[in-house]
PDB file of C-alpha atoms in Angstrom:
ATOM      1  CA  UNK A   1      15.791   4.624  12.657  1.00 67.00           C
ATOM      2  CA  UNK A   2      14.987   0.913  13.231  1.00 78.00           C
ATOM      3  CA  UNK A   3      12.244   1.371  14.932  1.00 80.00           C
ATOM      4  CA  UNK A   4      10.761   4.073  12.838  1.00 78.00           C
ATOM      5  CA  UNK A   5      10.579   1.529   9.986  1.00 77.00           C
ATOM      6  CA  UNK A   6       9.007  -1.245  12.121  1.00 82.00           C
ATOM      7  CA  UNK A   7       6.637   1.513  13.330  1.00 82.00           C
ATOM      8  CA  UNK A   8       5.846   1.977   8.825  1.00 82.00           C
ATOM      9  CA  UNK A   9       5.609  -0.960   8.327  1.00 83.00           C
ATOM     10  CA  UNK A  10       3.271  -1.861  11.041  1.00 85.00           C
ATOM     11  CA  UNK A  11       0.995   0.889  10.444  1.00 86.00           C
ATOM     12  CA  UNK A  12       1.186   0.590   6.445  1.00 86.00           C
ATOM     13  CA  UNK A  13      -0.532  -3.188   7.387  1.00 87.00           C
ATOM     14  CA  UNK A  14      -2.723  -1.606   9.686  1.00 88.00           C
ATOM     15  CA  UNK A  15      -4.317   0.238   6.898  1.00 90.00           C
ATOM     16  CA  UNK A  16      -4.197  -1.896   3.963  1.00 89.00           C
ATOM     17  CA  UNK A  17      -6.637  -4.255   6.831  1.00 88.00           C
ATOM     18  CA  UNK A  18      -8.410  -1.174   7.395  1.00 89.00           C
ATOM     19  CA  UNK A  19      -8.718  -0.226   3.466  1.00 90.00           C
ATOM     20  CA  UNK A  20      -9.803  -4.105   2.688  1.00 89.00           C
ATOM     21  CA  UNK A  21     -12.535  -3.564   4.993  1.00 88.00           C
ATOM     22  CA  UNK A  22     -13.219  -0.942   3.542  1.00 89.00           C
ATOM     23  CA  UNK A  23     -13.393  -1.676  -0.289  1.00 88.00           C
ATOM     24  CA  UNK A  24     -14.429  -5.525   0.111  1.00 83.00           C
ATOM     25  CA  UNK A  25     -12.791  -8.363  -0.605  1.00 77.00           C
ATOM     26  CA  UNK A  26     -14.521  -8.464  -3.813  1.00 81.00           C
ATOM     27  CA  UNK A  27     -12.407  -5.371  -5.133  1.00 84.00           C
ATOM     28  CA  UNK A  28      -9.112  -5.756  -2.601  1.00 84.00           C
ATOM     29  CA  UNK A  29      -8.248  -9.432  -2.480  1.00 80.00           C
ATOM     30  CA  UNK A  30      -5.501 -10.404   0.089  1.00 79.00           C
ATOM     31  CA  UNK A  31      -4.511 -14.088  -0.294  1.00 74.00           C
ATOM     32  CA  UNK A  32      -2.285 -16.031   1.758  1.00 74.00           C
ATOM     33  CA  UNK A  33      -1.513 -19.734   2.038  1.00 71.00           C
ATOM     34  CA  UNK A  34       0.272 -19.344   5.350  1.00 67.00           C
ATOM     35  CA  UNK A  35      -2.416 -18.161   8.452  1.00 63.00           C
ATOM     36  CA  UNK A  36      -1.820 -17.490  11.577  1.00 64.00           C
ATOM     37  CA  UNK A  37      -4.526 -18.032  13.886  1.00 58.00           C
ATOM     38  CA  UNK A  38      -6.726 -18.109  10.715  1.00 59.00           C
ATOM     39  CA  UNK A  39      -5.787 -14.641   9.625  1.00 63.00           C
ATOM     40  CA  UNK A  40      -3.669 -13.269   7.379  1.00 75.00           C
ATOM     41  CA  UNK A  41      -1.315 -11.110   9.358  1.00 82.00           C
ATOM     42  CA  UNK A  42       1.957 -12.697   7.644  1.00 81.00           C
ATOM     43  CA  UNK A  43       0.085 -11.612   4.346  1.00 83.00           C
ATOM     44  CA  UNK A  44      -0.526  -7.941   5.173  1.00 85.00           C
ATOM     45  CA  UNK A  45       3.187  -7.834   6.947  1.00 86.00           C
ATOM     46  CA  UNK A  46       4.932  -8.437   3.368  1.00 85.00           C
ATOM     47  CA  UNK A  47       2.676  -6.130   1.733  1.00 87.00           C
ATOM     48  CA  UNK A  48       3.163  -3.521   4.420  1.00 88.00           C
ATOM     49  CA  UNK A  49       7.318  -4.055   4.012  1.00 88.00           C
ATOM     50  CA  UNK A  50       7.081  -3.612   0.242  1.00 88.00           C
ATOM     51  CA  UNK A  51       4.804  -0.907   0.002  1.00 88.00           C
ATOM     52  CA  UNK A  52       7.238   0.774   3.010  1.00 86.00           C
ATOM     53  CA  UNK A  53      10.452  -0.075   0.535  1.00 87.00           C
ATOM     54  CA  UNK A  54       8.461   1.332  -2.204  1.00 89.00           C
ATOM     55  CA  UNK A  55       7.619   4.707  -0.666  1.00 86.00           C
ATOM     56  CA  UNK A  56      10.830   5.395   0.790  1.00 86.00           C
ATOM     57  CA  UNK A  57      12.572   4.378  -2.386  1.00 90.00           C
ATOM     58  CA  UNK A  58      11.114   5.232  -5.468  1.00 92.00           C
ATOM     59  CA  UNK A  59       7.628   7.244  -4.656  1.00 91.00           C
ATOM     60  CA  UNK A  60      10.250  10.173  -3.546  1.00 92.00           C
ATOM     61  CA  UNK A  61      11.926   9.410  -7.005  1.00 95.00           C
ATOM     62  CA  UNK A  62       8.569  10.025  -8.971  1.00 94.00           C
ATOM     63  CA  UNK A  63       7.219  13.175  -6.832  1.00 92.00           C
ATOM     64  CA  UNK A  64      10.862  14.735  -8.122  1.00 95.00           C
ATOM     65  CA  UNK A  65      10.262  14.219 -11.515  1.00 95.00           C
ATOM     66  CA  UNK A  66       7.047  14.681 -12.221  1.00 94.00           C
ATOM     67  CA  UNK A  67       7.254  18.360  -9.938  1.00 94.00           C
ATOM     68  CA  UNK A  68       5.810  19.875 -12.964  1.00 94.00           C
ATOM     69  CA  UNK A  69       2.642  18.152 -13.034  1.00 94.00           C
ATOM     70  CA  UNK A  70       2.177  18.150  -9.506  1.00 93.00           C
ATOM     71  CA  UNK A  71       2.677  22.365  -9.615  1.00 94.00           C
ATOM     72  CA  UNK A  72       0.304  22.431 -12.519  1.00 95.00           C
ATOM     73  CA  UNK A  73      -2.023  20.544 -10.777  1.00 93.00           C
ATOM     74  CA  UNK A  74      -1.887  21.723  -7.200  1.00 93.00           C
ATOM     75  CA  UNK A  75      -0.463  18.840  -6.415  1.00 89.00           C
ATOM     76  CA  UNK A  76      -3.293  16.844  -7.340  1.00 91.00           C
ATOM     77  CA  UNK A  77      -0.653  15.013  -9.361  1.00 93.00           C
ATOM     78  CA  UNK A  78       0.466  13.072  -6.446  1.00 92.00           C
ATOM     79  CA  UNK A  79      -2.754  11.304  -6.202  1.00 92.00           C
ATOM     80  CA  UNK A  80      -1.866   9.622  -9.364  1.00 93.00           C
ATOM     81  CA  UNK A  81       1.604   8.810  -8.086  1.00 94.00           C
ATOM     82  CA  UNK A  82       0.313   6.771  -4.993  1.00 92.00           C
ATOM     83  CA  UNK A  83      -1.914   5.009  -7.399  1.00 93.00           C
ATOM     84  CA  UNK A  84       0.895   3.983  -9.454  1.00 94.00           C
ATOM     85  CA  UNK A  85       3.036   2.869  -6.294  1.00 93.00           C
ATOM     86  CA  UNK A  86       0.019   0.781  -5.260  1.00 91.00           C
ATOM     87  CA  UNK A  87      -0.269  -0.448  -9.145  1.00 92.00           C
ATOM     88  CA  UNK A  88       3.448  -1.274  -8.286  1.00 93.00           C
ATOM     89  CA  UNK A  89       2.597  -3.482  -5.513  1.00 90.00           C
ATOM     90  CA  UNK A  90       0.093  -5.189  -6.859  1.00 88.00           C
ATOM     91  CA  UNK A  91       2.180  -6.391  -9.558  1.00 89.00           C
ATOM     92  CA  UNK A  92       5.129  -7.170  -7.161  1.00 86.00           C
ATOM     93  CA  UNK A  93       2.917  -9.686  -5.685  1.00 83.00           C
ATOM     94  CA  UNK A  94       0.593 -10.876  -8.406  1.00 81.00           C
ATOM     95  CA  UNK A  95       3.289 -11.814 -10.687  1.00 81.00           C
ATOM     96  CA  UNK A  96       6.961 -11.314  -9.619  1.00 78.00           C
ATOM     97  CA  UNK A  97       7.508 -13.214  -6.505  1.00 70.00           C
ATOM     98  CA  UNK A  98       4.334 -13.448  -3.966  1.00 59.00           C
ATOM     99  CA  UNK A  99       2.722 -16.623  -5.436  1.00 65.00           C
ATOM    100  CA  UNK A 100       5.641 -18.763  -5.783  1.00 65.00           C
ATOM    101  CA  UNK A 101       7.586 -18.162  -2.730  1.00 67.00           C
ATOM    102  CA  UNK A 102       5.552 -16.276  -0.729  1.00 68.00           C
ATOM    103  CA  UNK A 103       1.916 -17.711  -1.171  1.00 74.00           C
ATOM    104  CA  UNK A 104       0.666 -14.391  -1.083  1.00 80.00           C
ATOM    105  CA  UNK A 105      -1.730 -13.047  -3.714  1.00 80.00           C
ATOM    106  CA  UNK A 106      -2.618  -9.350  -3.556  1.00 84.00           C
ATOM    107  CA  UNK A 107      -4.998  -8.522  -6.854  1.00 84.00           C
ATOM    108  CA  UNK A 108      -7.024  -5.561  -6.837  1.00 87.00           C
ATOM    109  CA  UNK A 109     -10.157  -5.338  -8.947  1.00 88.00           C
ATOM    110  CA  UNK A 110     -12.680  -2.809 -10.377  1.00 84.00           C
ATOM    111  CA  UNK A 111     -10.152  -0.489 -12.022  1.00 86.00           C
ATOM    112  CA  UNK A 112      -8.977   2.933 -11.867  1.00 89.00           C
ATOM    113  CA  UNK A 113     -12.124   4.146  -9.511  1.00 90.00           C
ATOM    114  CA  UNK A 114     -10.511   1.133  -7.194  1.00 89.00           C
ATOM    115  CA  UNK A 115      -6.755   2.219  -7.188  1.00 90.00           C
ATOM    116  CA  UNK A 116      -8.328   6.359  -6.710  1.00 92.00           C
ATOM    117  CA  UNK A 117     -10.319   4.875  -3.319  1.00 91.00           C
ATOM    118  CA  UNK A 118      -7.331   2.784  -2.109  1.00 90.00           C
ATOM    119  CA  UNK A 119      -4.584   5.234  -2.828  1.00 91.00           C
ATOM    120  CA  UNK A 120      -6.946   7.924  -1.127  1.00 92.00           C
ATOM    121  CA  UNK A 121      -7.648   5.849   2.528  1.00 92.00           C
ATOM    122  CA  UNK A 122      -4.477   4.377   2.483  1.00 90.00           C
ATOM    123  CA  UNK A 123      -2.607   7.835   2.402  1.00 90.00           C
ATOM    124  CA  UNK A 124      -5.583   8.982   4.445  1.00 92.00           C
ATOM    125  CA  UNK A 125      -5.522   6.590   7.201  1.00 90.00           C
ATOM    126  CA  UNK A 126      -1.244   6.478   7.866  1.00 86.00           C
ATOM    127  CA  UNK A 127      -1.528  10.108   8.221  1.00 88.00           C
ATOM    128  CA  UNK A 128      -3.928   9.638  11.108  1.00 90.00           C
ATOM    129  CA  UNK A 129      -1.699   6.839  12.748  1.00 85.00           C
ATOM    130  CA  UNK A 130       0.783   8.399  12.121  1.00 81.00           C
ATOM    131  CA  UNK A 131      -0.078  11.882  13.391  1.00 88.00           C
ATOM    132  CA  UNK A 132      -1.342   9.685  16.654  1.00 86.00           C
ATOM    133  CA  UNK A 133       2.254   7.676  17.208  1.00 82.00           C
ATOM    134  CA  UNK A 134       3.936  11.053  17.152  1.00 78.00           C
ATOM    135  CA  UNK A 135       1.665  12.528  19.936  1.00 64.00           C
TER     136      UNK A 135
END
């Protein structure tokens, strides 16, 4: 069980490097005061724990209520949900607790069209790693 969450977490940094590639750092903006080795792996570790917290905790949450939508839209609905989690995240570390204690800033720009392209590779990409863990 341990392990499967260090393996999450892991991988969900993996990809939000991968998706900041990507997009550009123009759009999706990792900041971190604390480098290692002059990266930012400390930076995309906390986002990677909170986004991992966040899907195991409340993304279930939403895809159970909003079951409707996502059976009226062939579960196109769920696009919008992983958009919202990643609005979620954003905020967690814009303006809740990143700056201050963390020194992390995580600000995404450009929009909806942004959040649609990040939600997309990000769910995208850790279905690849993980479909290549597993094997």
């Amino acid at each position: 069980m341990f392990t499967k969450l260090l393996i999450t977490i892991a991988l969900n940094a993996l990809t939000l490097y991968f998706v900041q590639l990507f997009i550009g750092a123009d759009k999706f903006l990792i900041i971190s005061t604390f480098t290692i080795f002059n990266t930012y792996i400390f930076a995309y570790i906390c986002i990677g724990i909170v986004m991992g917290i966040l899907n195991f905790i409340i993304k279930p949450i939403l895809s159970l209520l909003s079951l409707p939508f996502v059976f009226l839209t062939f579960g196109l609905f769920l696009t919008f949900i992983s958009m919202f989690m990643l609005y979620i995240n954003e905020y967690l570390f814009t303006e809740i607790f990143a700056p201050d204690i963390f020194g992390i800033t995580f600000i995404i720009k450009g929009g909806w069209i942004t959040y649609l392209i990040a939600s997309t590779m990000l769910s995208f990409l850790n279905s690849i790693l993980h479909f290549i863990i597993r094997k």
